[in-house]
C-alpha cells in the first residue's frame, strides 16, 4: 500500500521529506523528563494500566480517546493507557532508524514493565510488513498497533518515523519527537 493512500498528500510529502530519522516536533512540544510510556500486553511486558487517570466523572484525557487494532487483530482502546505513563513509538517497517531503535525500545518495555506502558504504532506500510518487522526484531512481547490508515499517527500529529510521544499518567503529552541513543530508558523511567 502506498504512502499516498495512507495519508493525505501533504502528510505524505512531510514524511518523505523528514526521512527516517525525522525531526523534532515543530511545535516544540518537548518537555522535561516525566513523560510516560504505554505498557504492553504480551509476555514479559506489562499490559496497559488501569483507567485511574480518569476524572471523577469517568472522563479520560482526549489524547487517550482513540481505538485501534493491534497487528494481531485484537481491538485496542487508548483509554486502557490511563493512569500509567506511556511511550508511543511511531515506526515503519522499512525504516533503518526504527530498526536501530528496536532493541532499546524492547529493553525499555521489559525494564519498566508494570510502571510504564510501551506501545508501538506501526504505519506507512501494510500489516504483513509490520509483522515481519516485529518478528525480525523480536518485539512480540509488547503491544503494536497496526495503523495502516494513519489514524493514530494523525491524532498525535506525527509526520515522520521514528517519533516518540511520551504521555504522563494523566495522558498529557510531555515529549513528542526524536529520542537519540539511550535517551528512551531515562526519559521513560523519569515518568514514574
mmCIF file of N, CA, C and O in Angstrom, residues 119-176:
data_model
loop_
_atom_site.group_PDB
_atom_site.id
_atom_site.type_symbol
_atom_site.label_atom_id
_atom_site.label_comp_id
_atom_site.label_asym_id
_atom_site.label_seq_id
_atom_site.Cartn_x
_atom_site.Cartn_y
_atom_site.Cartn_z
ATOM 1 N N UNK A 119 3.952 1.182 23.769
ATOM 2 C CA UNK A 119 3.134 0.713 22.659
ATOM 3 C C UNK A 119 3.752 1.170 21.349
ATOM 4 O O UNK A 119 4.028 2.360 21.169
ATOM 5 N N UNK A 120 3.974 0.237 20.447
ATOM 6 C CA UNK A 120 4.430 0.570 19.107
ATOM 7 C C UNK A 120 3.240 0.891 18.229
ATOM 8 O O UNK A 120 2.192 0.257 18.341
ATOM 9 N N UNK A 121 3.408 1.880 17.359
ATOM 10 C CA UNK A 121 2.347 2.246 16.416
ATOM 11 C C UNK A 121 2.947 2.151 15.013
ATOM 12 O O UNK A 121 3.583 3.083 14.523
ATOM 13 N N UNK A 122 2.778 0.980 14.404
ATOM 14 C CA UNK A 122 3.320 0.751 13.072
ATOM 15 C C UNK A 122 2.468 1.421 12.023
ATOM 16 O O UNK A 122 1.238 1.448 12.117
ATOM 17 N N UNK A 123 3.117 1.969 11.005
ATOM 18 C CA UNK A 123 2.382 2.613 9.919
ATOM 19 C C UNK A 123 3.220 2.680 8.660
ATOM 20 O O UNK A 123 4.328 2.137 8.592
ATOM 21 N N UNK A 124 2.688 3.360 7.668
ATOM 22 C CA UNK A 124 3.363 3.628 6.394
ATOM 23 C C UNK A 124 3.688 2.373 5.598
ATOM 24 O O UNK A 124 4.578 2.380 4.756
ATOM 25 N N UNK A 125 2.960 1.297 5.868
ATOM 26 C CA UNK A 125 3.144 0.054 5.126
ATOM 27 C C UNK A 125 1.973 -0.867 5.471
ATOM 28 O O UNK A 125 1.113 -0.504 6.283
ATOM 29 N N UNK A 126 1.975 -2.057 4.884
ATOM 30 C CA UNK A 126 0.880 -2.975 5.180
ATOM 31 C C UNK A 126 1.196 -3.834 6.409
ATOM 32 O O UNK A 126 2.324 -3.895 6.878
ATOM 33 N N UNK A 127 0.160 -4.471 6.899
ATOM 34 C CA UNK A 127 0.274 -5.229 8.142
ATOM 35 C C UNK A 127 1.254 -6.390 8.043
ATOM 36 O O UNK A 127 1.954 -6.707 9.017
ATOM 37 N N UNK A 128 1.352 -7.027 6.894
ATOM 38 C CA UNK A 128 2.288 -8.152 6.776
ATOM 39 C C UNK A 128 3.736 -7.676 6.955
ATOM 40 O O UNK A 128 4.542 -8.368 7.577
ATOM 41 N N UNK A 129 4.059 -6.493 6.446
ATOM 42 C CA UNK A 129 5.405 -5.930 6.636
ATOM 43 C C UNK A 129 5.633 -5.590 8.109
ATOM 44 O O UNK A 129 6.737 -5.768 8.629
ATOM 45 N N UNK A 130 4.587 -5.106 8.779
ATOM 46 C CA UNK A 130 4.706 -4.801 10.206
ATOM 47 C C UNK A 130 4.994 -6.073 10.999
ATOM 48 O O UNK A 130 5.856 -6.082 11.889
ATOM 49 N N UNK A 131 4.297 -7.146 10.672
ATOM 50 C CA UNK A 131 4.508 -8.417 11.375
ATOM 51 C C UNK A 131 5.928 -8.936 11.154
ATOM 52 O O UNK A 131 6.552 -9.459 12.080
ATOM 53 N N UNK A 132 6.445 -8.789 9.936
ATOM 54 C CA UNK A 132 7.825 -9.229 9.672
ATOM 55 C C UNK A 132 8.819 -8.419 10.505
ATOM 56 O O UNK A 132 9.766 -8.965 11.074
ATOM 57 N N UNK A 133 8.606 -7.096 10.596
ATOM 58 C CA UNK A 133 9.485 -6.224 11.376
ATOM 59 C C UNK A 133 9.473 -6.653 12.843
ATOM 60 O O UNK A 133 10.524 -6.790 13.479
ATOM 61 N N UNK A 134 8.289 -6.864 13.384
ATOM 62 C CA UNK A 134 8.143 -7.277 14.789
ATOM 63 C C UNK A 134 8.848 -8.605 15.033
ATOM 64 O O UNK A 134 9.563 -8.762 16.030
ATOM 65 N N UNK A 135 8.681 -9.555 14.126
ATOM 66 C CA UNK A 135 9.342 -10.847 14.265
ATOM 67 C C UNK A 135 10.852 -10.750 14.146
ATOM 68 O O UNK A 135 11.591 -11.341 14.935
ATOM 69 N N UNK A 136 11.316 -9.979 13.160
ATOM 70 C CA UNK A 136 12.761 -9.845 12.941
ATOM 71 C C UNK A 136 13.461 -9.249 14.147
ATOM 72 O O UNK A 136 14.556 -9.665 14.524
ATOM 73 N N UNK A 137 12.838 -8.277 14.786
ATOM 74 C CA UNK A 137 13.472 -7.576 15.909
ATOM 75 C C UNK A 137 12.989 -8.091 17.264
ATOM 76 O O UNK A 137 13.270 -7.501 18.290
ATOM 77 N N UNK A 138 12.249 -9.200 17.252
ATOM 78 C CA UNK A 138 11.792 -9.871 18.477
ATOM 79 C C UNK A 138 11.034 -8.914 19.407
ATOM 80 O O UNK A 138 11.275 -8.860 20.610
ATOM 81 N N UNK A 139 10.096 -8.184 18.811
ATOM 82 C CA UNK A 139 9.301 -7.196 19.536
ATOM 83 C C UNK A 139 7.913 -7.722 19.886
ATOM 84 O O UNK A 139 7.034 -6.943 20.260
ATOM 85 N N UNK A 140 7.700 -9.020 19.787
ATOM 86 C CA UNK A 140 6.379 -9.583 20.003
ATOM 87 C C UNK A 140 5.952 -9.595 21.470
ATOM 88 O O UNK A 140 4.820 -9.912 21.777
ATOM 89 N N UNK A 141 6.797 -9.182 22.379
ATOM 90 C CA UNK A 141 6.446 -9.124 23.798
ATOM 91 C C UNK A 141 5.798 -7.813 24.201
ATOM 92 O O UNK A 141 5.577 -7.572 25.378
ATOM 93 N N UNK A 142 5.490 -6.953 23.230
ATOM 94 C CA UNK A 142 4.828 -5.684 23.539
ATOM 95 C C UNK A 142 3.703 -5.443 22.543
ATOM 96 O O UNK A 142 3.639 -6.077 21.497
ATOM 97 N N UNK A 143 2.815 -4.545 22.888
ATOM 98 C CA UNK A 143 1.682 -4.225 22.032
ATOM 99 C C UNK A 143 2.121 -3.360 20.860
ATOM 100 O O UNK A 143 2.854 -2.387 21.047
ATOM 101 N N UNK A 144 1.646 -3.725 19.665
ATOM 102 C CA UNK A 144 1.891 -2.930 18.463
ATOM 103 C C UNK A 144 0.560 -2.710 17.761
ATOM 104 O O UNK A 144 -0.162 -3.669 17.479
ATOM 105 N N UNK A 145 0.256 -1.463 17.473
ATOM 106 C CA UNK A 145 -0.954 -1.141 16.728
ATOM 107 C C UNK A 145 -0.651 -1.178 15.238
ATOM 108 O O UNK A 145 0.423 -0.762 14.804
ATOM 109 N N UNK A 146 -1.599 -1.651 14.465
ATOM 110 C CA UNK A 146 -1.498 -1.653 13.009
ATOM 111 C C UNK A 146 -2.256 -0.419 12.522
ATOM 112 O O UNK A 146 -3.480 -0.424 12.437
ATOM 113 N N UNK A 147 -1.513 0.621 12.218
ATOM 114 C CA UNK A 147 -2.134 1.904 11.847
ATOM 115 C C UNK A 147 -1.921 2.191 10.358
ATOM 116 O O UNK A 147 -1.393 3.230 9.982
ATOM 117 N N UNK A 148 -2.347 1.244 9.519
ATOM 118 C CA UNK A 148 -2.172 1.380 8.074
ATOM 119 C C UNK A 148 -2.798 2.660 7.541
ATOM 120 O O UNK A 148 -2.242 3.292 6.645
ATOM 121 N N UNK A 149 -3.936 3.044 8.054
ATOM 122 C CA UNK A 149 -4.631 4.239 7.572
ATOM 123 C C UNK A 149 -4.101 5.526 8.214
ATOM 124 O O UNK A 149 -4.518 6.619 7.851
ATOM 125 N N UNK A 150 -3.213 5.414 9.182
ATOM 126 C CA UNK A 150 -2.613 6.593 9.799
ATOM 127 C C UNK A 150 -3.511 7.345 10.761
ATOM 128 O O UNK A 150 -3.239 8.506 11.079
ATOM 129 N N UNK A 151 -4.531 6.718 11.285
ATOM 130 C CA UNK A 151 -5.478 7.392 12.185
ATOM 131 C C UNK A 151 -4.800 7.824 13.496
ATOM 132 O O UNK A 151 -4.948 8.964 13.929
ATOM 133 N N UNK A 152 -4.037 6.924 14.107
ATOM 134 C CA UNK A 152 -3.362 7.260 15.368
ATOM 135 C C UNK A 152 -2.228 8.244 15.091
ATOM 136 O O UNK A 152 -2.003 9.178 15.857
ATOM 137 N N UNK A 153 -1.507 8.053 13.986
ATOM 138 C CA UNK A 153 -0.450 8.990 13.611
ATOM 139 C C UNK A 153 -1.022 10.397 13.500
ATOM 140 O O UNK A 153 -0.450 11.360 14.014
ATOM 141 N N UNK A 154 -2.157 10.532 12.817
ATOM 142 C CA UNK A 154 -2.785 11.857 12.649
ATOM 143 C C UNK A 154 -3.248 12.419 13.987
ATOM 144 O O UNK A 154 -3.097 13.612 14.238
ATOM 145 N N UNK A 155 -3.819 11.572 14.831
ATOM 146 C CA UNK A 155 -4.315 12.039 16.131
ATOM 147 C C UNK A 155 -3.207 12.715 16.925
ATOM 148 O O UNK A 155 -3.426 13.730 17.580
ATOM 149 N N UNK A 156 -1.997 12.157 16.862
ATOM 150 C CA UNK A 156 -0.873 12.714 17.619
ATOM 151 C C UNK A 156 -0.013 13.664 16.782
ATOM 152 O O UNK A 156 1.022 14.131 17.254
ATOM 153 N N UNK A 157 -0.426 13.968 15.568
ATOM 154 C CA UNK A 157 0.299 14.917 14.727
ATOM 155 C C UNK A 157 1.666 14.420 14.303
ATOM 156 O O UNK A 157 2.574 15.210 14.075
ATOM 157 N N UNK A 158 1.832 13.106 14.193
ATOM 158 C CA UNK A 158 3.113 12.525 13.804
ATOM 159 C C UNK A 158 3.213 12.545 12.286
ATOM 160 O O UNK A 158 2.328 12.057 11.590
ATOM 161 N N UNK A 159 4.311 13.107 11.787
ATOM 162 C CA UNK A 159 4.512 13.207 10.348
ATOM 163 C C UNK A 159 5.767 12.497 9.870
ATOM 164 O O UNK A 159 6.067 12.528 8.677
ATOM 165 N N UNK A 160 6.509 11.896 10.779
ATOM 166 C CA UNK A 160 7.703 11.158 10.369
ATOM 167 C C UNK A 160 7.995 10.058 11.371
ATOM 168 O O UNK A 160 7.596 10.113 12.518
ATOM 169 N N UNK A 161 8.691 9.064 10.897
ATOM 170 C CA UNK A 161 9.134 7.975 11.739
ATOM 171 C C UNK A 161 10.632 8.141 11.896
ATOM 172 O O UNK A 161 11.260 8.734 11.026
ATOM 173 N N UNK A 162 11.176 7.757 12.868
ATOM 174 C CA UNK A 162 10.724 7.285 14.147
ATOM 175 C C UNK A 162 10.433 8.485 15.055
ATOM 176 O O UNK A 162 11.271 9.354 15.215
ATOM 177 N N UNK A 163 9.254 8.490 15.610
ATOM 178 C CA UNK A 163 8.843 9.549 16.533
ATOM 179 C C UNK A 163 8.363 8.896 17.822
ATOM 180 O O UNK A 163 7.666 7.890 17.788
ATOM 181 N N UNK A 164 8.747 9.500 18.927
ATOM 182 C CA UNK A 164 8.269 9.054 20.230
ATOM 183 C C UNK A 164 7.335 10.111 20.796
ATOM 184 O O UNK A 164 7.650 11.300 20.765
ATOM 185 N N UNK A 165 6.188 9.664 21.315
ATOM 186 C CA UNK A 165 5.282 10.537 22.052
ATOM 187 C C UNK A 165 5.233 9.978 23.462
ATOM 188 O O UNK A 165 4.881 8.817 23.665
ATOM 189 N N UNK A 166 5.632 10.802 24.439
ATOM 190 C CA UNK A 166 5.614 10.395 25.838
ATOM 191 C C UNK A 166 4.461 11.097 26.525
ATOM 192 O O UNK A 166 4.304 12.320 26.408
ATOM 193 N N UNK A 167 3.665 10.330 27.239
ATOM 194 C CA UNK A 167 2.491 10.840 27.950
ATOM 195 C C UNK A 167 2.672 10.601 29.444
ATOM 196 O O UNK A 167 3.166 9.548 29.851
ATOM 197 N N UNK A 168 2.248 11.566 30.241
ATOM 198 C CA UNK A 168 2.277 11.333 31.683
ATOM 199 C C UNK A 168 1.083 10.469 32.074
ATOM 200 O O UNK A 168 0.283 10.080 31.216
ATOM 201 N N UNK A 169 0.934 10.163 33.335
ATOM 202 C CA UNK A 169 -0.125 9.247 33.766
ATOM 203 C C UNK A 169 -1.531 9.812 33.565
ATOM 204 O O UNK A 169 -2.500 9.060 33.572
ATOM 205 N N UNK A 170 -1.641 11.115 33.336
ATOM 206 C CA UNK A 170 -2.953 11.724 33.046
ATOM 207 C C UNK A 170 -3.239 11.749 31.552
ATOM 208 O O UNK A 170 -4.304 12.155 31.136
ATOM 209 N N UNK A 171 -2.241 11.376 30.732
ATOM 210 C CA UNK A 171 -2.430 11.377 29.287
ATOM 211 C C UNK A 171 -1.940 12.645 28.614
ATOM 212 O O UNK A 171 -2.116 12.816 27.414
ATOM 213 N N UNK A 172 -1.290 13.534 29.362
ATOM 214 C CA UNK A 172 -0.769 14.776 28.778
ATOM 215 C C UNK A 172 0.544 14.487 28.050
ATOM 216 O O UNK A 172 1.406 13.758 28.558
ATOM 217 N N UNK A 173 0.704 15.065 26.859
ATOM 218 C CA UNK A 173 1.931 14.898 26.084
ATOM 219 C C UNK A 173 3.038 15.717 26.740
ATOM 220 O O UNK A 173 2.902 16.923 26.922
ATOM 221 N N UNK A 174 4.134 15.052 27.094
ATOM 222 C CA UNK A 174 5.271 15.739 27.704
ATOM 223 C C UNK A 174 6.495 15.730 26.794
ATOM 224 O O UNK A 174 7.465 16.433 27.053
ATOM 225 N N UNK A 175 6.446 14.937 25.733
ATOM 226 C CA UNK A 175 7.511 14.944 24.719
ATOM 227 C C UNK A 175 6.938 14.384 23.430
ATOM 228 O O UNK A 175 6.192 13.405 23.443
ATOM 229 N N UNK A 176 7.309 15.027 22.328
ATOM 230 C CA UNK A 176 6.959 14.497 21.004
ATOM 231 C C UNK A 176 8.116 14.802 20.089
ATOM 232 O O UNK A 176 8.475 15.962 19.900
#
